[in-house]
Amino acid sequence: MSGSSFGRIFRITTWGESHGPGVGVVIDGCPSGIPLAAEDIQRFLDRRRPGQSKYTTRRNETDSVEILSGVFEGKTTGTPISLLVRNQDQRSKDYGNIAVSYRPGHADFPFKEKYGFRDYRGGGRSSGRETIGRVAAGAVASSLLGELGITLRAYTKAIGPCTVEEKDYNFSEITENSFYMPNNSIAEKAGEYVSSLMAQTDSCGGIVECTADGLPVGIGEPVFDKLDALLAQAVMSIGAVKGVEIGDGFAASACVGSRNNDPFYMDNGEVRKKTNHSGGTLGGMSDGSRLILRAAVKPTSSIAKTQNTVNESGEDIEISIHGRHDPVIVPRAVVVVESMTAVTIADLLLQNAASKMDNIKKIYLN
Amino acid sequence: MSGSSFGRIFRITTWGESHGPGVGVVIDGCPSGIPLAAEDIQRFLDRRRPGQSKYTTRRNETDSVEILSGVFEGKTTGTPISLLVRNQDQRSKDYGNIAVSYRPGHADFPFKEKYGFRDYRGGGRSSGRETIGRVAAGAVASSLLGELGITLRAYTKAIGPCTVEEKDYNFSEITENSFYMPNNSIAEKAGEYVSSLMAQTDSCGGIVECTADGLPVGIGEPVFDKLDALLAQAVMSIGAVKGVEIGDGFAASACVGSRNNDPFYMDNGEVRKKTNHSGGTLGGMSDGSRLILRAAVKPTSSIAKTQNTVNESGEDIEISIHGRHDPVIVPRAVVVVESMTAVTIADLLLQNAASKMDNIKKIYLN
Amino acid sequence: MSGSSFGRIFRITTWGESHGPGVGVVIDGCPSGIPLAAEDIQRFLDRRRPGQSKYTTRRNETDSVEILSGVFEGKTTGTPISLLVRNQDQRSKDYGNIAVSYRPGHADFPFKEKYGFRDYRGGGRSSGRETIGRVAAGAVASSLLGELGITLRAYTKAIGPCTVEEKDYNFSEITENSFYMPNNSIAEKAGEYVSSLMAQTDSCGGIVECTADGLPVGIGEPVFDKLDALLAQAVMSIGAVKGVEIGDGFAASACVGSRNNDPFYMDNGEVRKKTNHSGGTLGGMSDGSRLILRAAVKPTSSIAKTQNTVNESGEDIEISIHGRHDPVIVPRAVVVVESMTAVTIADLLLQNAASKMDNIKKIYLN
Amino acid sequence: MSGSSFGRIFRITTWGESHGPGVGVVIDGCPSGIPLAAEDIQRFLDRRRPGQSKYTTRRNETDSVEILSGVFEGKTTGTPISLLVRNQDQRSKDYGNIAVSYRPGHADFPFKEKYGFRDYRGGGRSSGRETIGRVAAGAVASSLLGELGITLRAYTKAIGPCTVEEKDYNFSEITENSFYMPNNSIAEKAGEYVSSLMAQTDSCGGIVECTADGLPVGIGEPVFDKLDALLAQAVMSIGAVKGVEIGDGFAASACVGSRNNDPFYMDNGEVRKKTNHSGGTLGGMSDGSRLILRAAVKPTSSIAKTQNTVNESGEDIEISIHGRHDPVIVPRAVVVVESMTAVTIADLLLQNAASKMDNIKKIYLN
């Protein structure tokens, strides 16, 4: 396995299992001179922390970050930034039949087949704690993007069937409800929906949307490392994500060209688009409009409801997964999607610096 | 720009513009000993060739492939396989105002901004001809997968609003209609739909579905190079694709855990799943079920209908794009999606060889 | 800067500065199932530890390693292995004019120019402590190679002008002298030489040789990732190394073909070579003979002797570098060269698994 | 095998065998806007062409290059540049016992072991023709470097025992003798030496030196992708090279610190070095002085003199390799070493653009 790194210049490498000593990330290729403090990273980590509402797991994890390298006198030095979050409460316990069973919807079975044995104490690398490294890196990428005036926003578009339509977006309400939805009243309905599922020891999924404003035109590398292609990899690589779309996405496939094409027009000497069905990319490069992507998140796999499955000895069994699991992971996934988006944009921004000789001359001549 | 390569071990690098001397691909890292002839590749290229029905462009391109290296006495040698397809009919002509206009839905504007100038004679690297290299590589990857008993199938699931539901799939009909749909009668309706759009000088999109059978369990590298994550990149990097989903995809986000989880059971000593909502992946690794992915393809951007846009001088103008363009690109995209899926699987299969020491010992300690 | 990773499958990423909280390495892509304990790694780290003789710095660094991930129940799991060594004695002190001067032979000046500012408290990433991550990774690579019966040996061939000729090698003596030389009496002369330099507050360099036995034939990837090419990168990337050669190396350039070519012969059904001028590689692939490489190590740059230099304000100054510096770094570099050799071979061994379809079939079919 | 690519941003991928249809290279990541014509590349290729003196093979290869993509209206477009050179005279012939023998000093044996079979018609990928792609890419890299005022110079320092000492360098004489030596009278002695070896059907090696002037300070990425480390890989990956050194190289290992350190001084407000033992790098980054590297080239392996070896059936045999082989490859390797140096510097220059946030702001903010 050598799939723990992402990015070509701004390159992150995450490591760590849920029940080992800790989790973390090394960020190589972050330019020098960006203001960065542990608090900047902690603020991002706090957004994915459990125990923030009755709809998330009540596990108590403080997830406190330590900067081990790459920052000096409050600024990045250009050398690799190593970030460590110790796991808490990793004491050995009796994992009972969970240790030898393949939980439905989990990676236990392919993990066992791939590696020959597995760390049965949790999801191992498939644990939700793996996203801590992503979010820590996302905080650093966001600091970089902030230096250039690029801002990201992520929120929950849907919890199960409770969807916020674009016309009902009220971004100021995002932080006012348990689901990070841009509409408090739909969030309330989502709360009722999740509560009813919790009563049935069941779970649900939802949709996360993320936008980015302020991108220069032309970010993204034709043809395989397109902005949308790398965003698709970045977001689909998050544990429970099963679908990714840009702009109108799947809806575009049922549209006609004359409506789906975004007309250009001049606005005070700037090229603009009248509509943004493309979601901010053309030919895999940023087109100057708002970047828009959506991620489909599946229902939490760990449910207390009895399920059929098999164990490692090849016997059919029944399983009921107890423990403090999120009935819906979507609210905690919001910052993860935002983080992976930030990391992807940061890397492609740096790569794009070398796209034309004029840029290179700006740096080296005079 | 250095985004023209894809894959870590089975690594493809495509090159070429629509109006230059040719297009091609170099495949590095293909194992030695795989039977391969020019005809194997030509068969794939013929599937994306224009002019096969009244619903595709009537341009006549023979797209004949030449193997320049890497094959000796009918087998791959382990050295890079270089494949060349000469462009035809690349004579200079008057590009008129197309040369200085930003066509809506096209990459002209970001290309100009990114590189400072652009090859205005066609889409350049954003041309559909760029996919020739992908398809040629897909043919080689398919030969590799065939050696292991892995088979792929791709088809059109939807043309605009005309969708084939899973219960109506009849795979034997795929090659019997102009759209590569697994249902002739829905294909007929799609024909009527496309004809009506052609009359309006408009275009439409659709959905391509691709499946793979016979994958060993455990293919895919946690955490960023998951099977589904790299498939998402691979497929989203195809020109007109705006969304990718695996298994139930976006529908899973509205489902509950007890229904979305696929229960395991034993079948003659083999671990199987009763359902396949996951689309063949768990934790980003193949789970032994059929791999299923879908790609949303936007409507063709080039339409004769008059559109508003701007030119390079910063003037608002009207544009009407004439020429031999596909009213719907979906049928020709089918083999491209299949090819990118094949390339992705081939690469991850080779990577997975190093996942456990037992595999390595099988090779070096006989 | 994103140059902190090495290897394609067995991929190491080092991080950390001399005066930050710690240094470490993440090893991604190590196959599962290799026995590994902290002691295996500690044993390697102890070999580079200072304070082991009067010819090395008397700083006291225990350099105790902690395994943060990737090992479960005494075996590698296939997930990234994160290793941490805390820095000791990193208390702030007065760096005086060192902080604003460019020390001759050090990286202070290019570091400042490249990143705009620098961590002036030590060498930063150019500190000798950066090699701790390399050595820790080398220990893991050596465990992998040990599973396949591959063994490495490194030693000091020369200290300044005191060189051990091949005919005088006595490998059992390597661990019996302060310089890890395979000849105690030449080591004694080296001791006298170094002592005389210490009296003059000067320093010296030397040559490290490393061999590997038991490599399968064919390791190394034509044409840029040849075994010797990647070894050259790996070894030249060690701080003070200024030259690398394989087999007869520079001497081969003055030889004639009929003498430099190694004749093949059959030995009990095995292909062997009568001589080994090539040093174990042909065409950049292992040829079944002993792998032999040499690294030229420059004299320690930090000397107490007064030197001319400039400071960051652009003034000509004199500088005398006090502190506990090694008069010769070669003995401590031995294990670093061995470690980088091990890491390089491990990675290429894993890559080579995918060289022929027969290997892949061994893993996936039957 | 996936070792056919080199570079991270300016990334070259070579392909082709000596006896296939052709050889070539794809250069991905070359910035747009660099003037480039086929003649610029042809000029480089002509320098490695055989048949230029009585000391090189009399094979007649015109090696005419065709630009297949990436250049429009005389400038690079930013898209991949594909270059093709057709092989000539590749008609099938009887390879006799060469086809089934392992030639001493050649890669036949490891190639067969690695891939299971081999293209026996020449060296395959180990043929000297593989360097055509390197040289073509070197021409493009040199055009890029030229835009920044960086100039390279390569020449033959030694042919067998005939060495030009630095004090005897006369650069204007490089192109005046058959060996590209910076001293005509030593070149004459080299001619006599080579002639005597030719009479004995033997061969010899030599040393190539390459310098670069005008590099900005700070090029090279700590810690594994140091300028000297990547140069070592780049140069050692050339077929016959057995050693690489930077600056004083192996001689530095026998020097003392006070002499080997280069003192800094101020020169009209610029930081300069009084000496250049380091060869232009400190800490793996360019230090503002002339970059100096040397490559040790082994004697040509193909000699008509009778040698002992074995065949694929495992029999001891005698072999005599006839054909038009260079008695010394060094003069033709000069441009190959220069090309690999240019490619390495070009890539690291582009990478370095992202080293500090100030550079990035220069590009995106203004």
PDB file of N, CA, C and O in Angstrom, chain C residues 8 42 62 66 76 108 119 129 145 168 213 221 240 280 283 298 303 310 341 353 355:
ATOM      1  N   ARG C   8       9.003   4.682  -4.888  1.00  0.00           N
ATOM      2  CA  ARG C   8       7.725   4.716  -5.584  1.00  0.00           C
ATOM      3  C   ARG C   8       6.689   3.837  -4.892  1.00  0.00           C
ATOM      4  O   ARG C   8       5.549   4.241  -4.726  1.00  0.00           O
ATOM      5  N   GLN C  42      15.639   0.620  16.748  1.00  0.00           N
ATOM      6  CA  GLN C  42      16.567   1.243  17.692  1.00  0.00           C
ATOM      7  C   GLN C  42      17.994   0.800  17.436  1.00  0.00           C
ATOM      8  O   GLN C  42      18.932   1.595  17.534  1.00  0.00           O
ATOM      9  N   THR C  62      19.970  10.366  23.037  1.00  0.00           N
ATOM     10  CA  THR C  62      19.586   8.950  23.139  1.00  0.00           C
ATOM     11  C   THR C  62      18.795   8.505  21.916  1.00  0.00           C
ATOM     12  O   THR C  62      18.844   7.352  21.534  1.00  0.00           O
ATOM     13  N   GLU C  66       9.763   5.877  18.674  1.00  0.00           N
ATOM     14  CA  GLU C  66       8.414   5.421  18.991  1.00  0.00           C
ATOM     15  C   GLU C  66       7.697   5.061  17.688  1.00  0.00           C
ATOM     16  O   GLU C  66       7.721   5.830  16.730  1.00  0.00           O
ATOM     17  N   THR C  76       4.150  -5.822  10.542  1.00  0.00           N
ATOM     18  CA  THR C  76       3.656  -4.700   9.741  1.00  0.00           C
ATOM     19  C   THR C  76       2.262  -5.048   9.218  1.00  0.00           C
ATOM     20  O   THR C  76       1.985  -6.198   8.882  1.00  0.00           O
ATOM     21  N   ASP C 108      23.378  27.491   4.762  1.00  0.00           N
ATOM     22  CA  ASP C 108      22.691  28.688   5.266  1.00  0.00           C
ATOM     23  C   ASP C 108      22.301  29.657   4.152  1.00  0.00           C
ATOM     24  O   ASP C 108      21.182  30.161   4.101  1.00  0.00           O
ATOM     25  N   ASP C 119      15.376  28.841   9.674  1.00  0.00           N
ATOM     26  CA  ASP C 119      15.495  28.476  11.072  1.00  0.00           C
ATOM     27  C   ASP C 119      16.993  28.485  11.387  1.00  0.00           C
ATOM     28  O   ASP C 119      17.724  27.606  10.977  1.00  0.00           O
ATOM     29  N   ARG C 129      20.789  15.595  11.900  1.00  0.00           N
ATOM     30  CA  ARG C 129      19.668  14.890  12.521  1.00  0.00           C
ATOM     31  C   ARG C 129      18.612  14.473  11.492  1.00  0.00           C
ATOM     32  O   ARG C 129      17.802  13.597  11.765  1.00  0.00           O
ATOM     33  N   LEU C 145      14.154  -6.930   3.458  1.00  0.00           N
ATOM     34  CA  LEU C 145      15.158  -7.636   2.658  1.00  0.00           C
ATOM     35  C   LEU C 145      15.588  -8.928   3.341  1.00  0.00           C
ATOM     36  O   LEU C 145      15.841  -9.942   2.675  1.00  0.00           O
ATOM     37  N   ASP C 168      43.113  -6.105   1.791  1.00  0.00           N
ATOM     38  CA  ASP C 168      43.327  -6.028   3.245  1.00  0.00           C
ATOM     39  C   ASP C 168      42.043  -6.054   4.054  1.00  0.00           C
ATOM     40  O   ASP C 168      42.063  -5.876   5.268  1.00  0.00           O
ATOM     41  N   ASP C 213      24.334  -8.600  -0.806  1.00  0.00           N
ATOM     42  CA  ASP C 213      24.381  -9.969  -1.340  1.00  0.00           C
ATOM     43  C   ASP C 213      22.985 -10.566  -1.371  1.00  0.00           C
ATOM     44  O   ASP C 213      22.142 -10.256  -0.522  1.00  0.00           O
ATOM     45  N   GLU C 221      14.766  -0.561 -12.776  1.00  0.00           N
ATOM     46  CA  GLU C 221      13.808  -0.304 -13.857  1.00  0.00           C
ATOM     47  C   GLU C 221      14.432   0.568 -14.936  1.00  0.00           C
ATOM     48  O   GLU C 221      14.692   1.749 -14.708  1.00  0.00           O
ATOM     49  N   ALA C 240      26.642  15.148   3.286  1.00  0.00           N
ATOM     50  CA  ALA C 240      28.014  15.510   2.961  1.00  0.00           C
ATOM     51  C   ALA C 240      28.595  14.737   1.781  1.00  0.00           C
ATOM     52  O   ALA C 240      29.770  14.861   1.477  1.00  0.00           O
ATOM     53  N   GLY C 280      27.924  -5.494  -9.732  1.00  0.00           N
ATOM     54  CA  GLY C 280      26.620  -6.119  -9.513  1.00  0.00           C
ATOM     55  C   GLY C 280      25.478  -5.587 -10.335  1.00  0.00           C
ATOM     56  O   GLY C 280      24.325  -5.984 -10.116  1.00  0.00           O
ATOM     57  N   GLY C 283      23.246  -2.877 -17.304  1.00  0.00           N
ATOM     58  CA  GLY C 283      22.071  -2.191 -17.855  1.00  0.00           C
ATOM     59  C   GLY C 283      21.201  -1.602 -16.773  1.00  0.00           C
ATOM     60  O   GLY C 283      20.004  -1.396 -16.970  1.00  0.00           O
ATOM     61  N   LYS C 298      32.625  14.461   2.266  1.00  0.00           N
ATOM     62  CA  LYS C 298      33.499  15.618   2.402  1.00  0.00           C
ATOM     63  C   LYS C 298      33.854  15.842   3.881  1.00  0.00           C
ATOM     64  O   LYS C 298      33.191  15.304   4.774  1.00  0.00           O
ATOM     65  N   ILE C 303      34.028  23.830  11.689  1.00  0.00           N
ATOM     66  CA  ILE C 303      35.347  23.759  12.327  1.00  0.00           C
ATOM     67  C   ILE C 303      35.570  25.009  13.176  1.00  0.00           C
ATOM     68  O   ILE C 303      35.029  26.073  12.881  1.00  0.00           O
ATOM     69  N   VAL C 310      30.600  35.879   5.192  1.00  0.00           N
ATOM     70  CA  VAL C 310      29.788  37.101   5.214  1.00  0.00           C
ATOM     71  C   VAL C 310      28.575  36.866   6.105  1.00  0.00           C
ATOM     72  O   VAL C 310      28.227  35.730   6.411  1.00  0.00           O
ATOM     73  N   THR C 341      20.786   2.513   0.896  1.00  0.00           N
ATOM     74  CA  THR C 341      20.914   1.391  -0.039  1.00  0.00           C
ATOM     75  C   THR C 341      19.781   0.390   0.178  1.00  0.00           C
ATOM     76  O   THR C 341      19.158  -0.093  -0.785  1.00  0.00           O
ATOM     77  N   ALA C 353       8.237  -6.729  -9.033  1.00  0.00           N
ATOM     78  CA  ALA C 353       7.203  -7.768  -8.977  1.00  0.00           C
ATOM     79  C   ALA C 353       6.264  -7.680 -10.168  1.00  0.00           C
ATOM     80  O   ALA C 353       5.701  -8.683 -10.610  1.00  0.00           O
ATOM     81  N   SER C 355       7.068  -6.793 -13.233  1.00  0.00           N
ATOM     82  CA  SER C 355       7.782  -6.717 -14.510  1.00  0.00           C
ATOM     83  C   SER C 355       7.261  -7.695 -15.547  1.00  0.00           C
ATOM     84  O   SER C 355       7.287  -7.407 -16.729  1.00  0.00           O
TER      85      SER C 355
END
